[in-house]
């Protein structure tokens, strides 16, 4: 432990040196100059360089990213926030890490599926060029395997929902487990990592059940009774469209095994809209009219406010801001939150919308 | 100039209220179009300017470490002057206007930017964006009209202290950044009316003090010390670069609102002002500078002062693009687009400073409105710079 911490006098010497450097570069910071030459250096804000972009299916691609020196690694199943400039505007989205955990200096990969009209996914899949610097954040998320891999596992995935599972399969952590993967995609050609998964199945590492929904129709979760008769006894990780996950949660709940089901959502389940209202971002001196279905995060970003954000779906709390006063509605459950000055109420802006005039402190 | 409303030949007499609103709509449409087309190209532009500026600054400062040698002094001082001008004008001024906020890059954002200027960014933003851009050329409201120390409009009352204004203006030009800091603090009035005891004012003064200290430490101590035997030469070079930057930005900014042909407005004229009328005030209250692309960049595109005042938050690289269209609008609506070369506009502005140091030769035409608001006019502050 102590070996890695520099002795106090070198530390204060370094601090003094840094102060001196700050005086040299005032009014900007030394890092603003260093970023010009070494954006991935240790101590810099975490960024990554795109090393390669490999097409996977007609509308999905894998990005190989060399993270900066401050990357702390990931656990299979976790996601990383990625910030990329699309049309000159910085956009942040979350993507599951699909590479197996390697040494810290190794490149990582994420796999993105372009969705219709998707701003970021289309840019990443179709226009991103190797060499581009993207913004990153440390890996997060608790959609991960337990320390000791369970002996029997079911993965229930669809579309791009295969991504966190791919990370788990590639990690080797499940080498001794009995693994079943039930995966849905429109056609065989649309299966992301199709060849690799089929290879695993051939070698007997997993049992793969592919569902090609264009001909066979959507999977009804009740079919699992025949497809994987022991599915309720397995630890199950499910990731895919909201419909599939909602159905799975209901199924496991009704059968009394909700604790064995782990889900990961890529977008929030929105059940309600707010009433809309004017939103004031106090420190930025910006006021906008926001519709009842527009998350405060989007309203702020569209008005040029530097909003902090993360998963954009209510799980990471990276977007939380103090609500100085006013009313907001949680888009996931319709719950109304009101605040008066001094209340110190904090709200997740990515899943809250204005329900009347409100003031956010930023 | 005389406030527009008191002129015998009011330059907008031929426009109906409807004309003005249509004009406003046409300008809104131009603005919307540019906003919708902002993108990668613009982002690449500002990043390029910033990285060029930083490299030029480092390069010049490195050269100046050897400023004992005359060629190094000359090259380094010239480079540093240009770097400082770029930093204040095309980068600082425009970033602080929020022209690049749409990129959502926290490093290039009006709320996080700080500049190489003794006026702290937040204080400057308030006096410049909230007051000057809102009250452009309204006598008694827009303190940029003479910065509270000069008389630049016949309608500002004359005072014997104005006799010294050519000198004040020259000093203000040399130490322009200090002039702006004092002006943002409203120092003159605060000292006069005892407002300097206000804790908020004191906090602001301390913030300016901190910035002055840092700039001094960097330009007049640290880099000279790093230059070793070239200590004095580097000190002189840094002083010169600051001086050049101050003279340049002062000249450019004087050209924006002081040259002949620019209109000023009565305080009462902006009561209940519509969006269209606000636009017209910006159109007639600003003047452009003609010149090469390089000159435009060096002025921070404030050479397109008219376009900038119409749309203060559009990216500066777009002003040149819309200028012909704006000019065509002026023609169509029979308004005068004031523009001229840099020397001509600087001369015109200075001539006015000299002319108005003396009382008006003839009484201006009797006011159209009987209201006498002279009591609220800015009185000359005690500080010159
Ligand atoms: C924890 C987490 C992990 C994720 N991992 C991955 C991953 O590994 N691979 C991957 O491709 N995506 C992943 N996503 C989704 C990803 O973050 C983006 O939401 C997705 O790429 C769409 O962004 P966009 O900018 O293209 O779409 P936007 O422009 O934001 O949205 C366009 C339209 O599509 C709808 N939409 C938004 N998200 C989705 C979605 N996921 N599916 C269908 N419609 C949607 C929107 O409501 C909107 O109408 C993950 C999300 C989370 C929260
Ligand atoms: S962005 Fe993750 S909770 Fe809001």
XYZ file of C-alpha atoms in Angstrom, chain B residues 78-338:
261
model
C 5.290 39.881 -32.562
C 4.129 36.295 -32.052
C 3.035 36.907 -28.482
C 1.158 40.060 -29.485
C -0.754 38.154 -32.133
C -1.416 35.284 -29.712
C -2.745 37.679 -27.084
C -4.942 39.417 -29.621
C -6.396 36.114 -30.847
C -6.941 34.998 -27.275
C -8.908 38.098 -26.332
C -10.771 38.762 -29.549
C -11.601 35.750 -31.707
C -11.542 33.341 -28.777
C -12.247 35.043 -25.441
C -14.812 37.626 -26.466
C -16.741 35.166 -28.587
C -16.631 32.194 -26.230
C -17.822 34.457 -23.411
C -20.703 35.513 -25.629
C -21.822 31.887 -25.606
C -21.212 31.599 -29.343
C -19.825 28.096 -28.869
C -22.025 26.861 -26.006
C -24.052 24.771 -28.445
C -21.093 22.388 -28.785
C -21.592 21.397 -25.140
C -17.862 21.060 -24.746
C -17.165 22.006 -21.132
C -13.727 23.242 -22.185
C -15.113 25.774 -24.643
C -18.103 27.135 -22.812
C -19.137 30.595 -21.661
C -19.698 29.371 -18.122
C -16.236 27.902 -17.709
C -13.996 30.084 -19.869
C -11.444 32.449 -18.367
C -9.319 34.791 -20.449
C -5.983 36.591 -20.474
C -7.521 39.841 -19.341
C -7.620 41.542 -15.957
C -11.415 41.736 -16.046
C -12.715 38.414 -14.657
C -14.900 36.674 -17.229
C -18.065 36.741 -15.132
C -17.849 40.482 -14.482
C -17.190 41.247 -18.106
C -20.038 39.009 -19.249
C -22.445 40.893 -17.069
C -21.550 44.414 -18.121
C -20.951 43.515 -21.739
C -23.605 40.939 -22.567
C -26.341 42.067 -20.242
C -25.932 45.838 -20.462
C -24.082 46.884 -23.586
C -25.728 44.400 -25.933
C -29.139 45.068 -24.521
C -28.953 48.846 -24.374
C -26.683 49.383 -27.382
C -26.164 53.086 -27.998
C -28.976 54.253 -25.746
C -27.683 57.474 -24.257
C -27.710 57.219 -20.490
C -28.137 53.422 -20.490
C -25.274 52.044 -22.551
C -22.138 52.994 -20.678
C -20.030 51.738 -23.561
C -20.852 55.102 -25.116
C -17.670 56.764 -23.948
C -17.178 54.261 -21.125
C -18.449 56.810 -18.648
C -15.304 58.877 -19.045
C -15.808 60.470 -22.418
C -18.365 62.376 -24.309
C -18.954 60.741 -27.660
C -22.397 62.081 -28.414
C -23.620 65.648 -28.760
C -26.448 64.755 -26.441
C -24.166 63.864 -23.599
C -23.835 67.079 -21.575
C -20.465 68.792 -21.765
C -18.312 69.237 -18.691
C -14.913 70.956 -18.476
C -13.377 67.580 -17.558
C -14.105 66.504 -21.119
C -11.336 68.809 -22.325
C -8.920 66.087 -21.312
C -10.695 63.291 -23.136
C -8.216 62.865 -25.975
C -5.633 62.152 -23.296
C -7.990 59.848 -21.360
C -8.757 57.992 -24.529
C -5.107 57.529 -25.328
C -4.358 56.243 -21.823
C -7.410 54.036 -21.959
C -6.136 52.600 -25.234
C -2.724 51.777 -23.738
C -4.159 50.168 -20.615
C -7.431 49.094 -22.118
C -7.820 45.895 -20.107
C -7.558 47.867 -16.870
C -10.015 50.407 -18.232
C -12.462 47.600 -18.925
C -11.980 46.053 -15.497
C -12.599 49.437 -13.841
C -15.577 49.949 -16.078
C -17.046 46.527 -15.308
C -16.666 47.352 -11.620
C -18.392 50.702 -12.221
C -15.437 51.988 -10.223
C -15.948 55.683 -10.918
C -19.513 55.779 -9.649
C -18.826 53.405 -6.771
C -16.012 55.633 -5.469
C -18.162 58.707 -5.814
C -21.339 57.514 -4.137
C -19.711 55.454 -1.398
C -20.812 52.165 -2.986
C -17.256 50.925 -2.574
C -18.095 49.783 0.938
C -20.617 47.311 -0.416
C -19.324 43.773 0.340
C -20.335 42.516 -3.109
C -18.331 45.308 -4.704
C -15.370 44.427 -2.509
C -15.601 40.821 -3.549
C -15.502 41.894 -7.175
C -12.523 44.148 -6.577
C -10.686 41.282 -4.926
C -11.432 39.076 -7.927
C -9.918 41.688 -10.226
C -6.947 41.990 -7.879
C -6.400 38.261 -8.064
C -6.420 38.316 -11.832
C -4.044 41.265 -11.996
C -1.697 39.476 -9.617
C -1.692 36.304 -11.690
C -1.146 38.128 -14.962
C 1.677 40.152 -13.440
C 3.289 37.115 -11.942
C 3.249 35.389 -15.287
C 4.186 38.202 -17.671
C 6.418 40.311 -15.464
C 8.082 37.872 -13.112
C 7.937 34.213 -14.006
C 8.761 34.317 -17.700
C 11.426 37.005 -17.233
C 13.013 34.877 -14.488
C 12.896 31.797 -16.707
C 14.706 33.849 -19.344
C 17.707 34.238 -17.043
C 20.055 36.788 -18.591
C 17.231 37.906 -20.892
C 15.155 38.943 -17.844
C 14.695 42.585 -18.759
C 14.240 41.894 -22.432
C 11.484 39.381 -21.827
C 9.824 41.740 -19.393
C 9.886 44.472 -22.005
C 8.625 42.062 -24.650
C 5.677 40.989 -22.514
C 4.860 44.584 -21.707
C 4.989 45.423 -25.390
C 2.746 42.504 -26.311
C 0.179 43.607 -23.744
C 0.416 47.168 -25.028
C -0.034 46.096 -28.648
C -2.992 43.926 -27.707
C -4.564 46.802 -25.764
C -4.075 49.342 -28.526
C -5.431 46.953 -31.111
C -8.531 45.901 -29.220
C -9.237 49.486 -28.205
C -9.080 50.576 -31.835
C -11.328 47.775 -33.030
C -13.850 48.408 -30.317
C -13.888 52.166 -30.907
C -14.716 51.403 -34.529
C -17.775 49.448 -33.489
C -19.928 52.282 -32.211
C -18.112 55.630 -32.367
C -17.486 56.376 -36.063
C -19.573 58.869 -38.012
C -22.789 57.475 -39.359
C -23.614 55.492 -36.224
C -26.859 56.492 -34.526
C -27.581 56.869 -30.837
C -30.950 56.589 -29.183
C -32.998 58.282 -26.529
C -33.750 56.450 -23.347
C -37.483 56.802 -23.827
C -37.241 55.341 -27.318
C -36.676 51.841 -25.996
C -39.724 51.722 -23.756
C -41.890 48.924 -25.078
C -39.403 48.312 -27.880
C -40.431 45.427 -30.128
C -38.046 42.772 -31.412
C -38.055 44.494 -34.818
C -37.223 47.864 -33.255
C -34.440 46.289 -31.230
C -32.966 44.913 -34.451
C -33.178 48.330 -36.137
C -31.352 49.898 -33.195
C -28.577 47.321 -33.521
C -28.399 47.902 -37.278
C -28.037 51.655 -36.990
C -26.021 51.665 -33.792
C -23.061 49.664 -35.087
C -20.373 50.062 -37.727
C -18.286 47.510 -39.600
C -14.672 47.486 -40.685
C -13.775 46.277 -44.153
C -10.645 44.247 -44.782
C -9.062 40.886 -45.424
C -10.009 37.561 -43.859
C -6.959 37.734 -41.613
C -7.963 41.194 -40.420
C -11.448 39.908 -39.610
C -10.016 37.066 -37.525
C -7.680 39.444 -35.712
C -10.625 41.663 -34.792
C -12.465 38.623 -33.488
C -14.863 39.239 -36.363
C -15.936 42.389 -34.554
C -15.252 43.940 -37.927
C -18.728 42.518 -38.541
C -20.007 44.542 -35.623
C -23.405 45.005 -37.251
C -23.914 41.276 -37.746
C -22.508 40.607 -34.269
C -24.911 43.060 -32.670
C -27.856 41.591 -34.515
C -26.911 38.058 -33.486
C -24.438 38.222 -30.593
C -24.468 34.471 -30.014
C -23.955 33.138 -33.528
C -20.513 31.607 -34.108
C -18.153 34.382 -35.181
C -17.003 32.529 -38.298
C -20.517 32.863 -39.693
C -20.763 36.664 -39.616
C -18.796 37.068 -42.790
C -21.061 34.561 -44.508
C -24.271 36.436 -43.698
C -22.863 39.940 -44.181
C -23.867 40.293 -47.863
C -27.388 39.211 -47.035
C -27.609 41.656 -44.145
C -26.302 44.417 -46.335
C -28.936 43.636 -48.958
C -31.570 43.949 -46.232
C -30.223 47.385 -45.305
C -30.502 48.432 -48.933
C -33.970 47.052 -49.325
C -35.216 48.887 -46.247
C -33.354 52.099 -47.116
C -31.032 51.980 -44.092
C -27.417 53.009 -43.959
C -24.852 50.202 -43.536
C -21.909 51.975 -41.951
